[in-house]
Short mmCIF file of C-alpha atoms and ligand atoms in Angstrom, two decimals:
data_model
loop_
_atom_site.label_atom_id
_atom_site.label_comp_id
_atom_site.label_asym_id
_atom_site.label_seq_id
_atom_site.Cartn_x
_atom_site.Cartn_y
_atom_site.Cartn_z
CA UNK A 24 15.16 29.63 1.95
CA UNK A 25 11.73 29.48 0.33
CA UNK A 26 11.76 25.78 -0.46
CA UNK A 27 13.25 25.02 2.97
CA UNK A 28 10.62 27.24 4.60
CA UNK A 29 8.03 25.77 2.24
CA UNK A 30 8.88 22.22 3.20
CA UNK A 31 8.98 23.11 6.91
CA UNK A 32 5.59 24.71 6.49
CA UNK A 33 4.34 21.48 4.95
CA UNK A 34 5.85 19.43 7.75
CA UNK A 35 3.71 21.48 10.13
CA UNK A 36 0.54 21.09 8.05
CA UNK A 37 0.88 17.34 7.77
CA UNK A 38 1.69 16.92 11.43
CA UNK A 39 -1.55 15.20 12.31
CA UNK A 40 -0.18 11.68 11.78
CA UNK A 41 3.56 12.37 11.44
CA UNK A 42 3.45 10.11 8.37
CA UNK A 43 5.21 11.33 5.20
CA UNK A 44 6.47 10.03 1.89
CA UNK A 45 9.99 10.79 0.72
CA UNK A 46 10.59 13.46 -1.90
CA UNK A 47 10.76 12.09 -5.46
CA UNK A 48 13.02 13.72 -8.07
CA UNK A 49 11.56 14.17 -11.56
CA UNK A 50 7.84 14.54 -10.74
CA UNK A 51 5.75 17.73 -10.58
CA UNK A 52 6.87 19.43 -7.38
CA UNK A 53 3.21 19.78 -6.35
CA UNK A 54 3.48 16.10 -5.38
CA UNK A 55 6.42 16.84 -3.07
CA UNK A 56 4.85 19.55 -0.91
CA UNK A 57 4.08 17.11 1.92
CA UNK A 58 7.13 14.92 1.31
CA UNK A 59 10.42 14.87 3.20
CA UNK A 60 14.02 14.29 2.20
CA UNK A 61 16.55 12.91 4.70
CA UNK A 62 18.13 16.38 4.85
CA UNK A 63 14.80 17.81 6.08
CA UNK A 64 14.67 15.22 8.87
CA UNK A 65 18.23 16.03 10.00
CA UNK A 66 17.90 19.80 9.49
CA UNK A 67 18.57 22.38 12.20
CA UNK A 68 14.84 23.30 12.05
CA UNK A 69 14.02 19.95 13.70
CA UNK A 70 16.26 20.61 16.72
CA UNK A 71 19.82 21.32 17.80
CA UNK A 72 21.30 17.83 17.39
CA UNK A 73 23.66 16.53 20.11
CA UNK A 74 23.95 12.90 18.97
CA UNK A 75 22.13 10.38 16.78
CA UNK A 76 21.79 6.66 16.13
CA UNK A 77 21.04 5.28 12.68
CA UNK A 78 19.61 1.75 12.43
CA UNK A 79 19.50 0.33 8.90
CA UNK A 80 20.28 -2.45 6.47
CA UNK A 81 22.37 -0.65 3.81
CA UNK A 82 24.68 2.29 4.56
CA UNK A 83 26.74 4.59 2.37
CA UNK A 84 28.53 6.19 5.31
CA UNK A 85 30.09 9.19 3.48
CA UNK A 86 26.70 9.90 1.85
CA UNK A 87 24.93 9.64 5.22
CA UNK A 88 27.30 12.10 6.88
CA UNK A 89 26.65 14.53 4.01
CA UNK A 90 22.91 14.43 4.79
CA UNK A 91 23.52 16.07 8.18
CA UNK A 92 23.88 19.89 8.28
CA UNK A 93 27.59 20.76 8.34
CA UNK A 94 27.37 21.85 11.99
CA UNK A 95 26.07 18.38 13.03
CA UNK A 96 28.55 16.26 11.05
CA UNK A 97 30.95 15.86 13.98
CA UNK A 98 28.30 14.95 16.57
CA UNK A 99 28.44 11.39 17.93
CA UNK A 100 26.78 9.00 15.47
CA UNK A 101 26.07 5.34 16.24
CA UNK A 102 25.48 3.11 13.23
CA UNK A 103 23.55 -0.11 13.98
CA UNK A 104 23.72 -2.76 11.23
CA UNK A 105 23.59 -6.51 10.80
CA UNK A 106 26.39 -7.00 8.29
CA UNK A 107 28.95 -9.75 8.64
CA UNK A 108 32.34 -10.73 7.11
CA UNK A 109 33.38 -8.61 4.10
CA UNK A 110 30.57 -6.08 4.31
CA UNK A 111 31.14 -5.62 8.04
CA UNK A 112 34.82 -4.97 7.28
CA UNK A 113 33.83 -2.43 4.59
CA UNK A 114 31.66 -0.56 7.10
CA UNK A 115 34.44 -0.61 9.72
CA UNK A 116 36.87 0.80 7.14
CA UNK A 117 34.48 3.52 5.95
CA UNK A 118 33.79 4.59 9.54
CA UNK A 119 37.49 4.96 10.30
CA UNK A 120 37.49 8.29 8.46
CA UNK A 121 35.04 9.74 11.01
CA UNK A 122 36.21 9.86 14.64
CA UNK A 123 32.61 10.59 15.80
CA UNK A 124 31.15 7.47 14.17
CA UNK A 125 30.81 4.22 16.11
CA UNK A 126 29.51 0.96 14.68
CA UNK A 127 27.32 -1.59 16.42
CA UNK A 128 26.75 -5.00 14.86
CA UNK A 129 23.40 -6.65 15.62
CA UNK A 130 23.62 -10.37 16.37
CA UNK A 131 22.29 -12.46 13.50
CA UNK A 132 22.07 -15.89 15.13
CA UNK A 133 19.28 -17.33 12.97
CA UNK A 134 20.04 -18.26 9.34
CA UNK A 135 18.70 -16.05 6.53
CA UNK A 136 17.81 -13.23 8.95
CA UNK A 137 18.69 -9.63 8.15
CA UNK A 138 18.81 -6.36 10.09
CA UNK A 139 16.03 -4.62 8.11
CA UNK A 140 15.07 -2.11 10.82
CA UNK A 141 15.33 1.51 9.59
CA UNK A 142 15.17 3.94 12.49
CA UNK A 143 16.80 7.22 13.58
CA UNK A 144 17.14 8.23 17.24
CA UNK A 145 17.83 11.96 17.34
CA UNK A 146 18.97 13.58 20.61
CA UNK A 147 18.66 17.37 20.78
CA UNK A 148 19.53 19.86 23.52
CA UNK A 149 15.81 20.15 24.36
CA UNK A 150 14.46 16.62 23.82
CA UNK A 151 14.58 13.77 21.34
CA UNK A 152 12.79 12.36 18.29
CA UNK A 153 12.27 8.86 16.93
CA UNK A 154 12.03 8.44 13.15
CA UNK A 155 10.97 5.13 11.59
CA UNK A 156 11.33 4.72 7.83
CA UNK A 157 11.52 2.20 4.98
CA UNK A 158 14.53 3.77 3.21
CA UNK A 159 18.11 2.53 3.34
CA UNK A 160 20.85 5.06 4.10
CA UNK A 161 21.94 5.23 0.47
CA UNK A 162 21.29 7.87 -2.21
CA UNK A 163 18.97 5.88 -4.48
CA UNK A 164 16.58 4.95 -1.67
CA UNK A 165 15.83 8.68 -1.23
CA UNK A 166 15.78 9.65 -4.94
CA UNK A 167 12.99 8.23 -7.14
CA UNK A 168 11.17 5.64 -5.01
CA UNK A 169 8.02 5.67 -2.91
CA UNK A 170 9.23 5.37 0.68
CA UNK A 171 7.48 5.94 4.03
CA UNK A 172 8.65 7.99 7.01
CA UNK A 173 7.09 8.42 10.48
CA UNK A 174 8.52 11.35 12.44
CA UNK A 175 7.67 11.46 16.16
CA UNK A 176 6.70 14.63 17.96
CA UNK A 177 9.54 16.26 19.90
CA UNK A 178 9.71 14.25 23.15
CA UNK A 179 10.78 16.57 26.00
CA UNK A 180 13.33 15.53 28.62
CA UNK A 181 11.84 14.24 31.89
CA UNK A 182 12.79 16.34 34.89
CA UNK A 183 15.04 14.46 37.31
CA UNK A 184 12.38 13.86 39.93
CA UNK A 185 9.49 13.57 37.48
CA UNK A 186 7.66 10.45 38.61
CA UNK A 187 5.78 9.80 35.36
CA UNK A 188 7.32 7.02 33.35
CA UNK A 189 6.63 9.24 30.35
CA UNK A 190 4.74 6.64 28.35
CA UNK A 191 1.72 6.97 26.04
CA UNK A 192 -1.65 5.20 25.76
CA UNK A 193 -0.04 3.04 23.08
CA UNK A 194 2.84 2.07 25.47
CA UNK A 195 5.19 3.37 22.76
CA UNK A 196 8.14 3.91 25.19
CA UNK A 197 7.84 0.51 26.88
CA UNK A 198 7.67 -1.30 23.53
CA UNK A 199 10.59 0.68 22.05
CA UNK A 200 12.70 -0.15 25.12
CA UNK A 201 11.67 -3.82 24.91
CA UNK A 202 12.69 -3.83 21.23
CA UNK A 203 16.12 -2.27 21.93
CA UNK A 204 16.85 -4.49 24.93
CA UNK A 205 16.24 -7.54 22.74
CA UNK A 206 19.48 -6.72 20.85
CA UNK A 207 21.40 -7.47 24.07
CA UNK A 208 24.15 -5.05 22.94
CA UNK A 209 26.18 -2.91 25.34
CA UNK A 210 26.56 -0.41 22.52
CA UNK A 211 22.84 0.39 22.75
CA UNK A 212 22.74 0.96 26.51
CA UNK A 213 23.32 4.73 26.24
CA UNK A 214 20.40 5.09 23.81
CA UNK A 215 18.14 2.98 26.02
CA UNK A 216 19.03 5.42 28.78
CA UNK A 217 18.28 8.47 26.60
CA UNK A 218 14.84 7.01 25.85
CA UNK A 219 14.17 6.36 29.56
CA UNK A 220 14.94 10.00 30.27
CA UNK A 221 12.37 11.39 27.83
CA UNK A 222 8.61 11.89 28.07
CA UNK A 223 7.01 10.01 25.18
CA UNK A 224 3.42 10.41 26.32
CA UNK A 225 2.56 12.28 23.09
CA UNK A 226 3.26 9.21 20.90
CA UNK A 227 -0.02 8.05 19.30
CA UNK A 228 1.31 5.10 17.26
CA UNK A 229 1.94 1.50 18.35
CA UNK A 230 5.38 -0.04 17.78
CA UNK A 231 5.44 -3.15 15.57
CA UNK A 232 8.83 -4.75 16.09
CA UNK A 233 10.45 -8.02 15.07
CA UNK A 234 13.55 -9.50 16.69
CA UNK A 235 15.25 -12.78 15.72
CA UNK A 236 14.38 -15.61 18.08
CA UNK A 237 11.91 -18.28 19.10
CA UNK A 238 9.50 -16.23 21.18
CA UNK A 239 7.32 -18.13 23.65
CA UNK A 240 5.27 -17.61 26.80
CA UNK A 241 4.91 -13.92 27.63
CA UNK A 242 7.23 -12.99 24.75
CA UNK A 243 5.19 -14.85 22.16
CA UNK A 244 3.05 -11.77 21.42
CA UNK A 245 5.81 -9.18 21.87
CA UNK A 246 6.92 -9.18 18.25
CA UNK A 247 5.91 -10.02 14.68
CA UNK A 248 2.38 -10.72 13.50
CA UNK A 249 1.24 -11.86 16.96
CA UNK A 250 2.01 -8.38 18.35
CA UNK A 251 -0.29 -6.91 15.68
CA UNK A 252 -2.91 -9.56 16.53
CA UNK A 253 -2.69 -8.66 20.23
CA UNK A 254 -3.13 -4.92 19.57
CA UNK A 255 -6.10 -5.52 17.24
CA UNK A 256 -7.67 -7.91 19.77
CA UNK A 257 -7.50 -5.23 22.48
CA UNK A 258 -7.89 -1.97 20.54
CA UNK A 259 -8.99 -2.93 17.03
CA UNK A 260 -12.35 -2.46 15.30
CA UNK A 261 -15.18 -4.76 16.43
CA UNK A 262 -15.87 -7.96 14.56
CA UNK A 263 -19.30 -6.81 13.42
CA UNK A 264 -17.94 -3.54 11.99
CA UNK A 265 -15.24 -5.06 9.79
CA UNK A 266 -16.71 -8.41 8.77
CA UNK A 267 -15.76 -8.98 5.14
CA UNK A 268 -13.47 -5.94 4.96
CA UNK A 269 -10.41 -6.75 2.79
CA UNK A 270 -6.89 -6.86 4.19
CA UNK A 271 -4.40 -5.07 1.92
CA UNK A 272 -0.67 -5.87 1.98
CA UNK A 273 1.86 -3.81 -0.02
CA UNK A 274 5.58 -4.67 -0.09
CA UNK A 275 8.75 -4.75 -2.21
CA UNK A 276 9.99 -8.29 -1.55
CA UNK A 277 8.47 -11.71 -0.95
CA UNK A 278 9.75 -14.70 0.96
CA UNK A 279 9.05 -18.35 0.46
CA UNK A 280 5.71 -19.24 2.08
CA UNK A 281 5.06 -22.84 1.18
CA UNK A 282 3.21 -24.47 -1.72
CA UNK A 283 -0.25 -23.15 -0.87
CA UNK A 284 -2.13 -20.40 0.94
CA UNK A 285 -2.98 -22.60 3.92
CA UNK A 286 0.64 -23.05 4.96
CA UNK A 287 1.07 -19.51 6.33
CA UNK A 288 -0.37 -16.64 4.21
CA UNK A 289 -4.08 -17.38 4.68
CA UNK A 290 -3.50 -19.13 7.97
CA UNK A 291 -1.65 -17.43 10.83
CA UNK A 292 -0.65 -14.31 8.86
CA UNK A 293 -4.08 -13.38 7.53
CA UNK A 294 -5.62 -14.39 10.85
CA UNK A 295 -3.48 -11.80 12.61
CA UNK A 296 -4.15 -9.04 10.10
CA UNK A 297 -7.89 -9.69 10.08
CA UNK A 298 -8.15 -9.81 13.87
CA UNK A 299 -10.91 -7.65 15.36
CA UNK A 300 -11.81 -6.76 18.94
CA UNK A 301 -14.29 -8.77 20.94
CA UNK A 302 -15.34 -12.38 21.06
CA UNK A 303 -11.90 -13.81 20.49
CA UNK A 304 -13.22 -17.14 19.40
CA UNK A 305 -15.69 -15.67 16.91
CA UNK A 306 -14.02 -16.45 13.61
CA UNK A 307 -15.16 -13.93 11.02
CA UNK A 308 -15.55 -15.25 7.51
CA UNK A 309 -12.12 -15.13 5.93
CA UNK A 310 -11.19 -11.56 4.98
CA UNK A 311 -10.51 -11.03 1.29
CA UNK A 312 -6.78 -10.48 0.72
CA UNK A 313 -5.36 -7.98 -1.79
CA UNK A 314 -1.58 -7.88 -2.30
CA UNK A 315 0.12 -4.97 -4.08
CA UNK A 316 3.41 -5.85 -5.77
CA UNK A 317 4.94 -4.21 -8.88
CA UNK A 318 4.41 -5.84 -12.27
CA UNK A 319 7.27 -6.21 -14.71
CA UNK A 320 5.83 -3.26 -16.67
CA UNK A 321 5.42 -1.11 -13.53
CA UNK A 322 9.21 -1.47 -13.12
CA UNK A 323 10.03 -1.13 -16.84
CA UNK A 324 8.06 2.12 -17.22
CA UNK A 325 9.16 3.61 -13.87
CA UNK A 326 11.26 6.74 -13.42
CA UNK A 327 14.33 4.57 -12.76
CA UNK A 328 13.49 1.96 -15.41
CA UNK A 329 14.57 -1.66 -14.93
CA UNK A 330 17.24 -0.67 -12.34
CA UNK A 331 14.34 0.04 -9.94
CA UNK A 332 13.99 -3.72 -9.91
CA UNK A 333 17.38 -4.09 -8.24
CA UNK A 334 15.56 -3.05 -5.04
CA UNK A 335 12.60 -5.39 -5.62
CA UNK A 336 14.31 -8.74 -4.97
CA UNK A 337 11.71 -11.39 -5.88
CA UNK A 338 13.54 -14.38 -7.36
CA UNK A 339 12.13 -16.73 -10.01
CA UNK A 340 13.31 -19.61 -7.80
CA UNK A 341 10.92 -18.51 -5.05
CA UNK A 342 8.11 -17.38 -7.39
CA UNK A 343 7.98 -20.79 -9.10
CA UNK A 344 7.19 -22.48 -5.78
CA UNK A 345 4.21 -20.26 -5.00
CA UNK A 346 2.20 -19.44 -8.12
CA UNK A 347 -0.93 -19.44 -5.90
CA UNK A 348 0.26 -16.10 -4.56
CA UNK A 349 -0.06 -14.33 -7.92
CA UNK A 350 -3.87 -14.65 -7.82
CA UNK A 351 -3.85 -12.04 -5.03
CA UNK A 352 -1.60 -9.58 -6.85
CA UNK A 353 -2.50 -5.99 -7.71
CA UNK A 354 -0.50 -3.39 -9.64
CA UNK A 355 1.43 -0.50 -8.13
CA UNK A 356 -0.72 2.59 -8.83
CA UNK A 357 -0.31 5.83 -6.90
CA UNK A 358 -1.95 8.57 -8.98
CA UNK A 359 -3.26 10.06 -5.72
CA UNK A 360 0.30 10.94 -4.79
CA UNK A 361 1.77 11.37 -8.29
CA UNK A 362 3.93 8.33 -7.62
CA UNK A 363 2.74 5.65 -10.05
CA UNK A 364 6.24 5.72 -11.59
CA UNK A 365 8.13 5.99 -8.28
CA UNK A 366 8.58 2.33 -7.47
CA UNK A 367 7.58 1.20 -3.97
CA UNK A 368 10.21 0.34 -1.42
CA UNK A 369 7.69 1.30 1.25
CA UNK A 370 5.84 -1.56 2.99
CA UNK A 371 2.32 -0.92 4.24
CA UNK A 372 -0.62 -2.99 5.53
CA UNK A 373 -4.22 -1.86 6.10
CA UNK A 374 -7.84 -3.00 6.56
CA UNK A 375 -10.12 -1.35 3.96
CA UNK A 376 -13.90 -0.93 3.79
CA UNK A 377 -15.55 -2.67 0.80
CA UNK A 378 -16.16 0.74 -0.83
CA UNK A 379 -12.48 1.63 -0.11
CA UNK A 380 -13.50 4.96 1.43
CA UNK A 381 -12.49 4.04 4.98
CA UNK A 382 -9.70 2.11 6.68
CA UNK A 383 -9.83 0.52 10.13
CA UNK A 384 -6.06 0.74 10.67
CA UNK A 385 -2.80 1.41 8.81
CA UNK A 386 0.74 0.14 9.35
CA UNK A 387 4.01 1.25 7.73
CA UNK A 388 7.00 -1.02 8.45
CA UNK A 389 10.28 -2.43 7.18
CA UNK A 390 8.58 -5.86 7.06
CA UNK A 391 8.08 -7.41 3.63
CA UNK A 392 5.70 -10.32 2.97
CA UNK A 393 7.87 -12.99 4.57
CA UNK A 394 7.90 -15.45 7.44
CA UNK A 395 11.38 -14.15 8.29
CA UNK A 396 9.93 -10.69 9.05
CA UNK A 397 6.47 -11.48 10.52
CA UNK A 398 7.34 -14.83 12.15
CA UNK A 399 6.08 -18.37 11.77
CA UNK A 400 4.43 -20.42 14.51
CA UNK A 401 6.26 -23.56 15.55
CA UNK A 402 5.95 -26.45 18.01
CA UNK A 403 2.17 -26.67 17.94
CA UNK A 404 1.86 -22.85 17.83
CA UNK A 405 3.66 -22.54 21.16
CA UNK A 406 6.38 -20.29 19.79
CA UNK A 407 6.81 -17.66 17.07
CA UNK A 408 10.07 -17.98 15.14
CA UNK A 409 11.34 -14.71 13.64
CA UNK A 410 14.59 -14.42 11.64
CA UNK A 411 15.01 -10.66 11.09
CA UNK A 412 15.04 -7.33 12.91
CA UNK A 413 12.15 -5.17 11.69
CA UNK A 414 10.31 -2.13 12.98
CA UNK A 415 7.17 -0.27 11.97
CA UNK A 416 4.31 1.75 13.42
CA UNK A 417 0.56 1.11 13.55
CA UNK A 418 -2.07 3.89 13.33
CA UNK A 419 -5.45 3.21 15.00
CA UNK A 420 -8.26 5.77 14.46
CA UNK A 421 -9.21 6.20 18.12
CA UNK A 422 -5.64 7.20 19.00
CA UNK A 423 -5.97 10.14 16.57
CA UNK A 424 -9.39 11.37 17.68
CA UNK A 425 -11.16 9.75 14.73
CA UNK A 426 -14.60 8.30 15.42
CA UNK A 427 -14.48 4.70 14.26
CA UNK A 428 -12.36 4.70 11.12
CA UNK A 429 -9.98 6.84 9.09
CA UNK A 430 -11.44 8.40 5.95
CA UNK A 431 -9.13 7.66 3.03
CA UNK A 432 -7.57 10.83 1.60
CA UNK A 433 -8.44 10.51 -2.09
CA UNK A 434 -6.89 13.78 -3.24
CA UNK A 435 -3.43 15.05 -2.46
CA UNK A 436 -2.40 17.84 -0.16
CA UNK A 437 -5.69 17.81 1.67
CA UNK A 438 -4.92 19.16 5.09
CA UNK A 439 -7.82 17.24 6.57
CA UNK A 440 -8.37 14.46 9.00
CA UNK A 441 -8.23 11.93 6.18
CA UNK A 442 -5.45 9.38 6.25
CA UNK A 443 -2.86 9.81 3.43
CA UNK A 444 -2.76 6.24 2.07
CA UNK A 445 0.26 6.30 -0.31
CA UNK A 446 -1.44 4.53 -3.25
CA UNK A 447 -4.76 4.31 -5.07
CA UNK A 448 -7.61 2.43 -3.41
CA UNK A 449 -9.22 0.16 -4.42
CA UNK A 450 -6.10 -1.62 -5.73
CA UNK A 451 -6.07 -2.54 -9.46
CA UNK A 452 -5.77 -6.29 -10.15
CA UNK A 453 -3.09 -7.60 -12.50
CA UNK A 454 -4.34 -7.99 -16.07
CA UNK A 455 -4.14 -11.46 -17.64
CA UNK A 456 -0.93 -10.32 -19.37
CA UNK A 457 0.70 -8.88 -16.20
CA UNK A 458 3.56 -10.78 -14.55
CA UNK A 459 5.07 -10.01 -11.15
CA UNK A 460 8.50 -8.38 -11.34
CA UNK A 461 11.25 -11.00 -10.97
CA UNK A 462 14.70 -9.56 -10.46
CA UNK A 463 16.88 -12.43 -11.58
CA UNK A 464 15.70 -13.07 -15.14
CA UNK A 465 16.50 -11.06 -18.29
CA UNK A 466 13.94 -8.81 -20.06
CA UNK A 467 15.02 -8.24 -23.67
CA UNK A 468 11.67 -7.80 -25.38
CA UNK A 469 10.86 -4.18 -24.45
CA UNK A 470 13.20 -1.33 -23.42
CA UNK A 471 12.66 0.63 -20.19
CA UNK A 472 12.18 4.39 -19.63
CA UNK A 473 15.84 4.92 -20.46
CA UNK A 474 15.87 2.67 -23.55
CA UNK A 475 17.70 -0.16 -21.80
CA UNK A 476 17.04 -3.86 -21.41
CA UNK A 477 17.53 -5.90 -18.21
CA UNK A 478 20.25 -8.54 -18.26
CA UNK A 479 21.00 -9.64 -14.69
CA UNK A 480 24.26 -11.58 -14.52
O1 K7D B 13 16.35 -3.81 3.88
C1 K7D B 13 16.15 -3.52 2.72
O2 K7D B 13 15.55 -2.48 2.40
C2 K7D B 13 16.67 -4.44 1.66
C3 K7D B 13 17.15 -5.69 1.99
N1 K7D B 13 17.66 -6.55 1.06
C4 K7D B 13 17.72 -6.16 -0.27
C5 K7D B 13 18.29 -7.05 -1.24
C6 K7D B 13 18.81 -8.37 -0.87
C7 K7D B 13 18.17 -9.50 -1.33
C8 K7D B 13 18.65 -10.78 -1.01
C9 K7D B 13 19.78 -10.90 -0.22
C10 K7D B 13 20.42 -9.76 0.25
C11 K7D B 13 19.94 -8.49 -0.08
C12 K7D B 13 18.36 -6.67 -2.58
C13 K7D B 13 17.87 -5.43 -2.96
C14 K7D B 13 17.31 -4.55 -2.03
C15 K7D B 13 17.23 -4.93 -0.67
C16 K7D B 13 16.67 -4.03 0.31
O3 K7D B 13 16.21 -2.92 -0.03
#
């Protein structure tokens, strides 16, 4: 079909980075040419599926099954979630209707942690793919939001005797296996085996994973923000090149981070994100920090209206304790991708040149701005405590044949070497009147796109 062919064609064109946004309903279709829907990812054109694993936070199991082509709906499907008690029981019930569906519950042994990781492992008859995304396996996450998707190249099967461990310069395979083994779940053993049997040497991204635990010694830099710090220390831009370059964080939820910036945000977290290669000890002047988080009016005037805010869970209880944060806030604006009204559920982090024409690196991940996701140092910085499962990928210019930096793609559908940053750079600061979206207070002054008010119970 034309649009199917058309979208496949676009998948090919945009293959340079394997990074896509999800299709958005209700915008000019010109803005969806390089976008993917879940049905495109699972389509027969991507491979002849034999089995798949779906890692996520929220699942609508009947809806998910419907996203597979009819001929793949009876293939073995493993669902990996972190739900407990009633919700776990709901998932078990829903899965009973499908004899090919198995459930696997991730251990949540640290309070307030969640299984945020959104990943698909797709086994074909001629190889396998890894897909890492920010969208839940529910209809509305794939409908009118800005979401990110990284689709791996097709990883061919290793021949029996093939000596090569089948890893890449970014040790993608080793890190993915280390992430999966940290679940300590028998139910994942078969997928760890599938990964071992495939050649992933064509993977150009680094894995950024988080796993609940108190990580120390060798493991201290395996996950969370210290993993990012380690990669940037070894492979990042040099200190002299990026001195003074702003760090940009963009996310759809915010945790509690203490009464001032020096507790965590502009301490260990910004230190990791502003790490550069070279003289470890050389502390660069503190990098400016720009945080992108939707304003109340961004949400009100969005395609979904106030209901978009049901997926932007920032509570007034938390916001009150950290007003310092709001000085860093910038609006959601994505004219470059025709998505200023498609609210962000994507989470991205990058290092931007002062003229915002270049970026030194780019990460897309399930991790929001929270200690639970990125980790917090404890016991005199000897261990990193992480509460949640998260996964994302990091793009470094040299892994994609770029000289020093990525040029920022400032117009859409450019099939060039520029990196498709999903929103407008430089970010636009909040006006004096702007307020961050808070999801648990009523808004009765102005109606939303659909003429409704917001009255959370
Ligand atoms: O993993 C994800 O993507 C998400 C995880 N939690 C979400 C919540 C939530 C907030 C507090 C307690 C439990 C759930 C609410 C709305 C959207 C999300 C969400 O999108």
